[in-house]
Coordinates of C-alpha atoms in Angstrom, one line a residue:
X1 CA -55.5 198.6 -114.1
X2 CA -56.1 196.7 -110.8
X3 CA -54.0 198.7 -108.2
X4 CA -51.7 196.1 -106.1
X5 CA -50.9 198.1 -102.6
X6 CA -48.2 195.9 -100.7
X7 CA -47.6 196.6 -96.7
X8 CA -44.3 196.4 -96.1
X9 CA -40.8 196.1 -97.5
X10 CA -39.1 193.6 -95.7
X11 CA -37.9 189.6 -97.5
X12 CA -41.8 189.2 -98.5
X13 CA -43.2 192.4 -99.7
X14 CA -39.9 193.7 -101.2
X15 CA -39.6 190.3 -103.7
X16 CA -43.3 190.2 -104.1
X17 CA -43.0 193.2 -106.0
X18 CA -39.8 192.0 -107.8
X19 CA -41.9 189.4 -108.7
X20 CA -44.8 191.4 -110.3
X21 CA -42.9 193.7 -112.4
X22 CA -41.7 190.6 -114.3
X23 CA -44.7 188.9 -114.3
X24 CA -47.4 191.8 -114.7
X25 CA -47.2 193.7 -117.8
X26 CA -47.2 197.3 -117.3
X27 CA -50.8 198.5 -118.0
X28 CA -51.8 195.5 -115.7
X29 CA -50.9 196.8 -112.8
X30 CA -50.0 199.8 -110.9
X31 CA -47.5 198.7 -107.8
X32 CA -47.1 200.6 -104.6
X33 CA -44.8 199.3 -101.5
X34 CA -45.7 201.7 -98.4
X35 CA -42.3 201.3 -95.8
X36 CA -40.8 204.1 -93.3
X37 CA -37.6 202.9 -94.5
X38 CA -36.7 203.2 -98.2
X39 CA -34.9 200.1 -98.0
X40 CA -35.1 196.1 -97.5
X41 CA -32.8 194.6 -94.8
X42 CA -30.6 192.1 -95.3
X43 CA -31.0 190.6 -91.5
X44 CA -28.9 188.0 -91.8
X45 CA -26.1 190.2 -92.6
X46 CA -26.5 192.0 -89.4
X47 CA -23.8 190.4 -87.0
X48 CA -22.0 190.8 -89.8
X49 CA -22.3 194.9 -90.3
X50 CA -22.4 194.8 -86.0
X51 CA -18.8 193.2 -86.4
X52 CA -17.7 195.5 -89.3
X53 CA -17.4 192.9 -91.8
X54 CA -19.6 194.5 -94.2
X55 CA -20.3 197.6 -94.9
X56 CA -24.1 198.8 -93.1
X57 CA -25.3 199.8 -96.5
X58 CA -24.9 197.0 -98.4
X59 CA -26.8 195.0 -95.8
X60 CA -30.0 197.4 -97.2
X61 CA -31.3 196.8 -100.6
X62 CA -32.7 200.0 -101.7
X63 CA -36.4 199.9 -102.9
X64 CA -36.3 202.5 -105.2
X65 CA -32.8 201.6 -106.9
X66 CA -34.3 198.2 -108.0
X67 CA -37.8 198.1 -107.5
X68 CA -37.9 200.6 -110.9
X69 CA -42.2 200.1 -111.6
X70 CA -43.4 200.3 -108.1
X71 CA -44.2 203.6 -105.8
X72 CA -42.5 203.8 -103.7
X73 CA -44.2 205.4 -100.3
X74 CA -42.5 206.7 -97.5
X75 CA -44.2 206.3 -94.3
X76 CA -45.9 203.9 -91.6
X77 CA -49.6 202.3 -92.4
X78 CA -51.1 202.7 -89.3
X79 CA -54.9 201.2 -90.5
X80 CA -56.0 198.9 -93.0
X81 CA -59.8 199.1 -93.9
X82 CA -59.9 196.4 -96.3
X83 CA -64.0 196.6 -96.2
X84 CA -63.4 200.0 -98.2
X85 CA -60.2 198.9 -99.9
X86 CA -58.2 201.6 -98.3
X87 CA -55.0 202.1 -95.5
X88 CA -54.2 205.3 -93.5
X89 CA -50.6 206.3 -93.8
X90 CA -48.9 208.5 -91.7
X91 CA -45.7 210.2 -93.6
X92 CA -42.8 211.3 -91.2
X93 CA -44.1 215.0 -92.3
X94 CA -47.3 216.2 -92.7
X95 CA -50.6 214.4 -91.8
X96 CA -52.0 211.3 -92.3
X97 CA -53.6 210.8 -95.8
X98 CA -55.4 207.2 -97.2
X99 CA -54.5 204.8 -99.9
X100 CA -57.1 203.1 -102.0
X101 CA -56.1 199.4 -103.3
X102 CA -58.0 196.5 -105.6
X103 CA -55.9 194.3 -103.9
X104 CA -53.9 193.8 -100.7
X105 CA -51.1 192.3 -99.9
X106 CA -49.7 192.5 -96.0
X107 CA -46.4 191.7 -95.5
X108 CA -45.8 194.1 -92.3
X109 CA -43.1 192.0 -90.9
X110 CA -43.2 191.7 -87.1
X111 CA -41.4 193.9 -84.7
X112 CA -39.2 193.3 -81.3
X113 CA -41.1 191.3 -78.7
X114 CA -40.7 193.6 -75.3
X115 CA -41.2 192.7 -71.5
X116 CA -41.8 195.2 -69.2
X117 CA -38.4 194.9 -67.3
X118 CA -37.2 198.4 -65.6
X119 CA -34.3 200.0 -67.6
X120 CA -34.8 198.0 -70.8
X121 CA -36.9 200.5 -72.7
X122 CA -34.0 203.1 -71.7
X123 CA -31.2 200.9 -72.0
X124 CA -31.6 198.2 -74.3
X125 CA -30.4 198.4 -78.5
X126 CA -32.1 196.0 -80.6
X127 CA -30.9 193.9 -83.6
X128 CA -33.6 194.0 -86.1
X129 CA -32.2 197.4 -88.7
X130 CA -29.2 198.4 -89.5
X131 CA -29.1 201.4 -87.8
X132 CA -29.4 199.0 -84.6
X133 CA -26.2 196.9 -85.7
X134 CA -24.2 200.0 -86.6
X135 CA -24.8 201.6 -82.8
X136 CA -23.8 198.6 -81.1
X137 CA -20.4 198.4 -83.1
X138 CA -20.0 202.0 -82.4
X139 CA -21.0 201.5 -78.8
X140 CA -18.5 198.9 -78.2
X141 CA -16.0 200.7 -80.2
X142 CA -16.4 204.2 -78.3
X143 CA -16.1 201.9 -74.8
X144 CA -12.6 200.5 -75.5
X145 CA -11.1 203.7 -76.3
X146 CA -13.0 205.7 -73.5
X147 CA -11.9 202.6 -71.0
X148 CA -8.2 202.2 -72.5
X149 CA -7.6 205.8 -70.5
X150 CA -9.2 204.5 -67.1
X151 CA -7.8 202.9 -64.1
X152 CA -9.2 199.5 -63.1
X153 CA -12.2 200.6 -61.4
X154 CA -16.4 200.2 -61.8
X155 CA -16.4 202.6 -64.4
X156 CA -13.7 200.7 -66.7
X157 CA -15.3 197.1 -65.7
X158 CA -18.9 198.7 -66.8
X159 CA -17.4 199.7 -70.7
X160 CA -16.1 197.1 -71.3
X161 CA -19.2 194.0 -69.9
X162 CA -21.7 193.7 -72.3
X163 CA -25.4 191.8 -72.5
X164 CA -26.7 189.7 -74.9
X165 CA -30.1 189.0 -73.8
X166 CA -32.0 185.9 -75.6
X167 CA -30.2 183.5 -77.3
X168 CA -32.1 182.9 -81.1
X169 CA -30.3 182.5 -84.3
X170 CA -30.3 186.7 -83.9
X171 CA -29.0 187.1 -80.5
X172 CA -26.3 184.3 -80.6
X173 CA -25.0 185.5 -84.4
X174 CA -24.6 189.2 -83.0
X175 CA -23.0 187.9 -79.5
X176 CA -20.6 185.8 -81.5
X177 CA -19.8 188.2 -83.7
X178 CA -19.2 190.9 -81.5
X179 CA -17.4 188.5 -78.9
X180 CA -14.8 188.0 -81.7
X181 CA -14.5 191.7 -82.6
X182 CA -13.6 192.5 -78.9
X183 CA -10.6 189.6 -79.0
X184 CA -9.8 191.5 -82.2
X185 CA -9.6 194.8 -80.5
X186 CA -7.2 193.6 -77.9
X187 CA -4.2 193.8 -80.3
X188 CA -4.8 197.1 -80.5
X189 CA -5.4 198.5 -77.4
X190 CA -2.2 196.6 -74.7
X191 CA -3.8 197.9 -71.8
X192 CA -6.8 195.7 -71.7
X193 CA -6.2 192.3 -71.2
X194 CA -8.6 189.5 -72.3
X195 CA -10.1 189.1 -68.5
X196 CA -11.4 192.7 -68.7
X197 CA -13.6 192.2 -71.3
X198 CA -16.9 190.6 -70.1
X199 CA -19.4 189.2 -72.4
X200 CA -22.9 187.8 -70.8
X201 CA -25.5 186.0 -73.2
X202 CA -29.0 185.7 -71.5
X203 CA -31.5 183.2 -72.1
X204 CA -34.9 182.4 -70.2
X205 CA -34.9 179.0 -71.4
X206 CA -32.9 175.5 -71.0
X207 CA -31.2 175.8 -74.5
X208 CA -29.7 178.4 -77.1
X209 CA -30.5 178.0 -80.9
X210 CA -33.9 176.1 -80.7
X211 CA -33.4 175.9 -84.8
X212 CA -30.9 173.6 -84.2
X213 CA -31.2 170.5 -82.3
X214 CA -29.8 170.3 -78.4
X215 CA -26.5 168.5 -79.1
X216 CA -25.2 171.0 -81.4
X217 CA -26.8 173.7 -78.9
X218 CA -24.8 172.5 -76.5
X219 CA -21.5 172.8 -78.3
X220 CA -21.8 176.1 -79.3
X221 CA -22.6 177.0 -76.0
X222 CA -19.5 175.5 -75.1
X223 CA -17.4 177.4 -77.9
X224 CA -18.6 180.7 -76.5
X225 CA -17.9 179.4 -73.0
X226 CA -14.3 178.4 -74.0
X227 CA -13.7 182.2 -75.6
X228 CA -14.3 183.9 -72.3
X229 CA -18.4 184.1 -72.6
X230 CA -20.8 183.3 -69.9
X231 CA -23.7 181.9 -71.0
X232 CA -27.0 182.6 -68.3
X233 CA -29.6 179.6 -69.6
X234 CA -32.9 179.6 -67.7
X235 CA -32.1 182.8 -66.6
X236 CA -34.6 186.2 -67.1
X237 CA -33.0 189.8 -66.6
X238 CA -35.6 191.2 -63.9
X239 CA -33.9 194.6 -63.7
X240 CA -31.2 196.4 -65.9
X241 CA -32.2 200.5 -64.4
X242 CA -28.7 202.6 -65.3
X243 CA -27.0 200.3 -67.0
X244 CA -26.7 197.6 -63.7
X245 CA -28.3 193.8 -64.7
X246 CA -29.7 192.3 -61.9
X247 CA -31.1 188.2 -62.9
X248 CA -33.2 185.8 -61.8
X249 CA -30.4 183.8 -60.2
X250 CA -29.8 186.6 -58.3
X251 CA -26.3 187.8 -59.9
X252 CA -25.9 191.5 -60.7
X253 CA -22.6 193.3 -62.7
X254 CA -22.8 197.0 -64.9
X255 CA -22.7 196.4 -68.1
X256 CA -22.1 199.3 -70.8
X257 CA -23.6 197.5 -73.9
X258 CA -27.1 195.8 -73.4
X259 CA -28.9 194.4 -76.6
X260 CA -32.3 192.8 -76.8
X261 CA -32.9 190.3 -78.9
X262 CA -35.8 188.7 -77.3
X263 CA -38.0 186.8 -80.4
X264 CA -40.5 188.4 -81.9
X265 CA -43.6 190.1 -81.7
X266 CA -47.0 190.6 -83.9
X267 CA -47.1 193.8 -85.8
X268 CA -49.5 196.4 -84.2
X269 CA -51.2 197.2 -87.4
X270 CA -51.9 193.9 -88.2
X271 CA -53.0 192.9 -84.6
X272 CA -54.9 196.1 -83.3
X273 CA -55.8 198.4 -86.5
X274 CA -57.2 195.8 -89.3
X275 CA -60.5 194.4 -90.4
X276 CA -58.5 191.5 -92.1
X277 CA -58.9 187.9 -90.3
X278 CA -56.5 187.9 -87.4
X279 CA -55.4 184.8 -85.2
X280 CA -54.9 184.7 -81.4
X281 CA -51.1 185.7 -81.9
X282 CA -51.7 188.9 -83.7
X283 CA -50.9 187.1 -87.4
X284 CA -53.1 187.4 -90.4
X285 CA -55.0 183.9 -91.0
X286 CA -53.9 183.0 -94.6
X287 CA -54.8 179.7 -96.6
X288 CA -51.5 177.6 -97.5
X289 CA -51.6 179.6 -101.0
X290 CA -51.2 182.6 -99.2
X291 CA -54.7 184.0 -99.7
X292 CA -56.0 185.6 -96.5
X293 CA -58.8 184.0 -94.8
X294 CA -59.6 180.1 -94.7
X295 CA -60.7 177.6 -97.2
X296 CA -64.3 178.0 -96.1
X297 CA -64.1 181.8 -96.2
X298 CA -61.1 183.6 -98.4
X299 CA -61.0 187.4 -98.3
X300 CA -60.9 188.5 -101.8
X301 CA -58.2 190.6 -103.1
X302 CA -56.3 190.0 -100.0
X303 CA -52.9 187.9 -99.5
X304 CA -50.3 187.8 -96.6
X305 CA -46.9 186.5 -96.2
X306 CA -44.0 186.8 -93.9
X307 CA -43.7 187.5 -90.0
X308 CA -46.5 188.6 -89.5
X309 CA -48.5 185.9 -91.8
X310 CA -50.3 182.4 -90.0
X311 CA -49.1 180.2 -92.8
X312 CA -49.8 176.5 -92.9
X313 CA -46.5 174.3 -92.8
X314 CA -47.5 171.6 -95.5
X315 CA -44.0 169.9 -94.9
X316 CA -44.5 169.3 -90.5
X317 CA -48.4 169.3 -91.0
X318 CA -50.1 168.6 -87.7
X319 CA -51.3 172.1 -87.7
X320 CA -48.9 174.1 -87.3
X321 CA -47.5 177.0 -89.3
X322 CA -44.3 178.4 -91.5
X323 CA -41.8 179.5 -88.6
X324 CA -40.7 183.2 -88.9
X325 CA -37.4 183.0 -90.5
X326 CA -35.8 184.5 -93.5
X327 CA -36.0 181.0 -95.5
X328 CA -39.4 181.3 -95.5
X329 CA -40.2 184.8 -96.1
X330 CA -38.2 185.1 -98.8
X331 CA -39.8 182.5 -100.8
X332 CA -43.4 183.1 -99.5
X333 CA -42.6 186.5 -101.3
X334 CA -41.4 184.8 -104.4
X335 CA -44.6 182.3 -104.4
X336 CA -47.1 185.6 -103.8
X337 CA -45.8 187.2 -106.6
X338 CA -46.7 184.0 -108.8
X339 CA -50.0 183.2 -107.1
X340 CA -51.0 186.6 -108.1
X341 CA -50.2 186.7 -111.5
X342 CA -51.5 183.6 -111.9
X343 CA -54.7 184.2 -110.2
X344 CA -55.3 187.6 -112.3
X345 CA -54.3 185.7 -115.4
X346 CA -56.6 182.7 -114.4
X347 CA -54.3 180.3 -114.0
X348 CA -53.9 178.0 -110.7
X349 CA -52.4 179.1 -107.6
X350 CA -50.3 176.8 -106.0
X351 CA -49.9 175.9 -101.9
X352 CA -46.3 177.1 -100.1
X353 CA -44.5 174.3 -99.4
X354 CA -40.7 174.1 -98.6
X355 CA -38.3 171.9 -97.4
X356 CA -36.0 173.5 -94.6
X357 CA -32.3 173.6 -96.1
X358 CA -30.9 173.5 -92.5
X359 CA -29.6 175.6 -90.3
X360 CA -26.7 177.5 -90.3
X361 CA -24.9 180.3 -88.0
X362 CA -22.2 182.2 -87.6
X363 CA -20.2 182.6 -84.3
X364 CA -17.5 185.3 -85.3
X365 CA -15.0 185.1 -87.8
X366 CA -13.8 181.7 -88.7
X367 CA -16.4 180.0 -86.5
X368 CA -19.9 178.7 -87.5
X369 CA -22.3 175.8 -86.7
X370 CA -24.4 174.1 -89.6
X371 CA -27.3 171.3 -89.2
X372 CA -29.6 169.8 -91.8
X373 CA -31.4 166.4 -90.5
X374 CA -28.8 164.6 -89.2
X375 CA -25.5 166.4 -90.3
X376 CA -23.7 168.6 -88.2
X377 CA -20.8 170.7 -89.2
X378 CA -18.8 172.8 -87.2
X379 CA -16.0 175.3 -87.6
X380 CA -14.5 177.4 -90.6
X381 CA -16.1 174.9 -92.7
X382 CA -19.5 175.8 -91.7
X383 CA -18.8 179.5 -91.4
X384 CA -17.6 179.6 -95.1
X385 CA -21.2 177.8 -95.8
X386 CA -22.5 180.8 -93.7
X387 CA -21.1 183.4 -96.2
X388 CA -21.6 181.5 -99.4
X389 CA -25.2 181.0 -98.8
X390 CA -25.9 184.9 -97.9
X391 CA -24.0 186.0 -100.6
X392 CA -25.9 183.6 -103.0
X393 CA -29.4 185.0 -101.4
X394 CA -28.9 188.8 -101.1
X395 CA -30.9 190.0 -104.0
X396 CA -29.3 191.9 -107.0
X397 CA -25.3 191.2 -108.2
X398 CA -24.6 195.0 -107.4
X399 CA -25.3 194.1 -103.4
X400 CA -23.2 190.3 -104.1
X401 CA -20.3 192.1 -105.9
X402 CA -20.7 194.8 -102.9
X403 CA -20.3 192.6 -100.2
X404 CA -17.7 190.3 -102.0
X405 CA -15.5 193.3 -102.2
X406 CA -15.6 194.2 -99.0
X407 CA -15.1 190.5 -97.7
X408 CA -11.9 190.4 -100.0
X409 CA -10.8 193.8 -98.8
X410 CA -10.8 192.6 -94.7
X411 CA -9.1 189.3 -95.3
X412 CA -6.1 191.6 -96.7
X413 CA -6.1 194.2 -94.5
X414 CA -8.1 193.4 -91.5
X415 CA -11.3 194.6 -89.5
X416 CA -11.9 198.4 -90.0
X417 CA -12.1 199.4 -86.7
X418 CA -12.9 202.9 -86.8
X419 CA -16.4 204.6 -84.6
X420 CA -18.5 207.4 -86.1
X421 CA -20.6 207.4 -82.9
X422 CA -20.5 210.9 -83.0
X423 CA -22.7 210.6 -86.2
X424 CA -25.8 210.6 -83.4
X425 CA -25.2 213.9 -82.3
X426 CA -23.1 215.6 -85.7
X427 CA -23.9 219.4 -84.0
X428 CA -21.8 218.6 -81.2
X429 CA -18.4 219.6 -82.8
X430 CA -20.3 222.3 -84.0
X431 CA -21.8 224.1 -81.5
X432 CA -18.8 223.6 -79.3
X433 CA -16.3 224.7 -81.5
X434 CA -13.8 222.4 -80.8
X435 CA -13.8 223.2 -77.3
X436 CA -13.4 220.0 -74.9
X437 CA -15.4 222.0 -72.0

């Protein structure tokens, strides 16, 4: 029984393994996905759980729920020996024990690209997990009601301004999202007016959205201008210590809320702590059939997809490689599944090759931007393409019907707009006893 270890389980690793169980009989293979969390996020869902239209948990599709042949193994790899077919993992408890594999496949994922600004590290509240999009709804949540009781004053102005910095597909969905939540809030709470609320969306280069084309970029820019936003474009955050932004062009402001979305970064395991073929960025060189290594030297019983995967673009050509989007890692899982069935079965492997579908974004509720080639849409239109493509590509009906529901149950009745921040520190009530000193 050849013994299929798979790193990771984001888009690539969790529907490689989909992919086996159907394709591998049982007594083929024995599947193992080795994650911290027990679950696959749904990232493109997350402005969407960040601006309470769906539910965090059905944003997470839970490997052990629908993964039903595969072990599942709680815990980080932290080294992949691949000369000795093994991987150290370290489990949140206990020590570190190995894994012995036939064959490997990496799909690590990559993790939040970081600059070494002052404050960020103690600050800053990324986008890439659910967790991270639940705390910044609760964050901005808990800052209306804590600033509804204030005078006008530095203290007020700081809840309610928050920071957006970089301005990707992830960065622009959550500011747009959460933009319109705040203009939502308003009803509710008649002592802030709209001018209190301050939004900021930093970005070090000339453009927003480099997945779309500049025109487009330039209106949506515009739309988030025109709902109250600023918009900082070849502009860097040099210092955001206690909470206070300080920018290149040399404005500074408070700001309550700061979330990094900044691009990505190469796993550490895969750049640092392997003996598997890495490139200059920190990604695992793979063949265009997803094999690691290069046509002139393959690394047996190794494949990569994903994030954290070098993989030739057939469609551009010219050299370059598979950008790291959910398009593609979703389908490079889908392809790795087959290439490895086929391969054990002897049958041909095919290359990855896939035409882009376009673009598409939301910028809060109502409001979205689509672009394939030369088509542009903008508006409710393209937003409503937003929502029926996700719901389409969320694996499993159980998280469609999920989401659907809840979609239904907010166009009748409205955002939820309810914080459980106090879920980060649940001894609190507890220990005090109720007692406000």
């Amino acid at each position: 029984m050849d013994r299929i270890l798979i790193v990771g389980g984001g888009y690539a690793g969790f529907y490689t393994a989909w992919g086996l169980e159907k394709l591998l009989r049982r007594d083929e293979a024995e599947l193992t996905v080795v994650d911290p969390r027990p679950y696959m996020t749904y990232q493109p869902f997350l402005p969407e759980v960040l601006a309470g239209s769906i539910e965090a948990r059905h944003a997470a599709v839970s490997l052990r729920r629908h993964l039903r042949r595969t072990r599942v193994v709680a815990g980080w790899v932290t080294a992949v020996d691949h000369a000795h077919h093994s991987v150290t993992v370290r489990p949140a408890d206990g020590p570190e024990f190995a894994l012995g594999y036939d064959t490997i496949v990496v799909t690590a994922g990559a993790v939040t690209r970081k600059f070494p600004v002052p404050g960020i590290a103690d600050e800053a509240i990324g986008m890439k997990h659910v967790e991270e999009a639940v705390a910044i709804r609760d964050r901005l949540l808990t800052a209306f009601d804590r600033a509804a009781v204030l005078p006008p004053g530095p203290l007020r102005r700081k809840l309610l301004t928050v920071t957006f910095v970089g301005g990707g597909f992830s960065g622009v969905e959550g500011f747009g999202e959460l933009l319109s939540l705040a203009h939502a809030l308003l009803a509710r709470y008649p002592g802030i007016e709209p001018d209190d609320v301050r939004f900021h969306l930093v970005e070090a280069t000339g453009r927003i959205l480099p997945e779309v084309t500049a025109k487009p970029g330039r209106w949506v820019v515009r739309s988030l201008e025109g709902r109250g936003a600023r918009v900082h474009l070849n502009t860097v955050v040099t210092s955001a210590v206690d909470g206070h932004v300080v920018l290149s062009s040399g404005e500074e402001f408070d700001s309550g809320l700061i979330v990094w979305t900044a691009g990505n970064a190469a796993n550490p395991v895969v750049d640092h702590h392997t003996d598997l073929p890495v490139d200059g960025r920190g990604l695992v060189r793979v063949r265009a059939d997803l094999r690691v290594g290069t046509d002139a030297e393959p690394v047996p019983g190794a494949w990569a997809a994903g994030d954290d995967a070098a993989v030739p673009d057939l469609v551009t050509g010219s050299g370059s490689y598979t950008v790291p989007n959910a398009q593609h890692a979703v389908r490079q899982g889908k392809l790795l599944a087959r290439n490895i069935a086929a391969a054990r079965h002897g049958g041909a492997v095919k290359p990855y090759r896939h035409h882009s579908l376009g673009s598409v974004a939301t910028l809060g509720l109502g409001r979205g931007i689509f672009q394939y080639r030369r088509l542009t849409i903008k508006g409710p239109l393209a937003w409503l393409m937003h929502r029926g493509y996700h719901v389409l590509a969320v694996p499993s009906w159980e998280r469609k019907v999920r989401v659907l529901a809840v979609w239904l149950t907010a166009a009748v009745f409205g955002r939820d707009i309810v914080s459980l921040a106090s879920v980060e520190h649940p001894r609190d009530a507890f220990v005090s006893g109720g007692d406000p000193k």
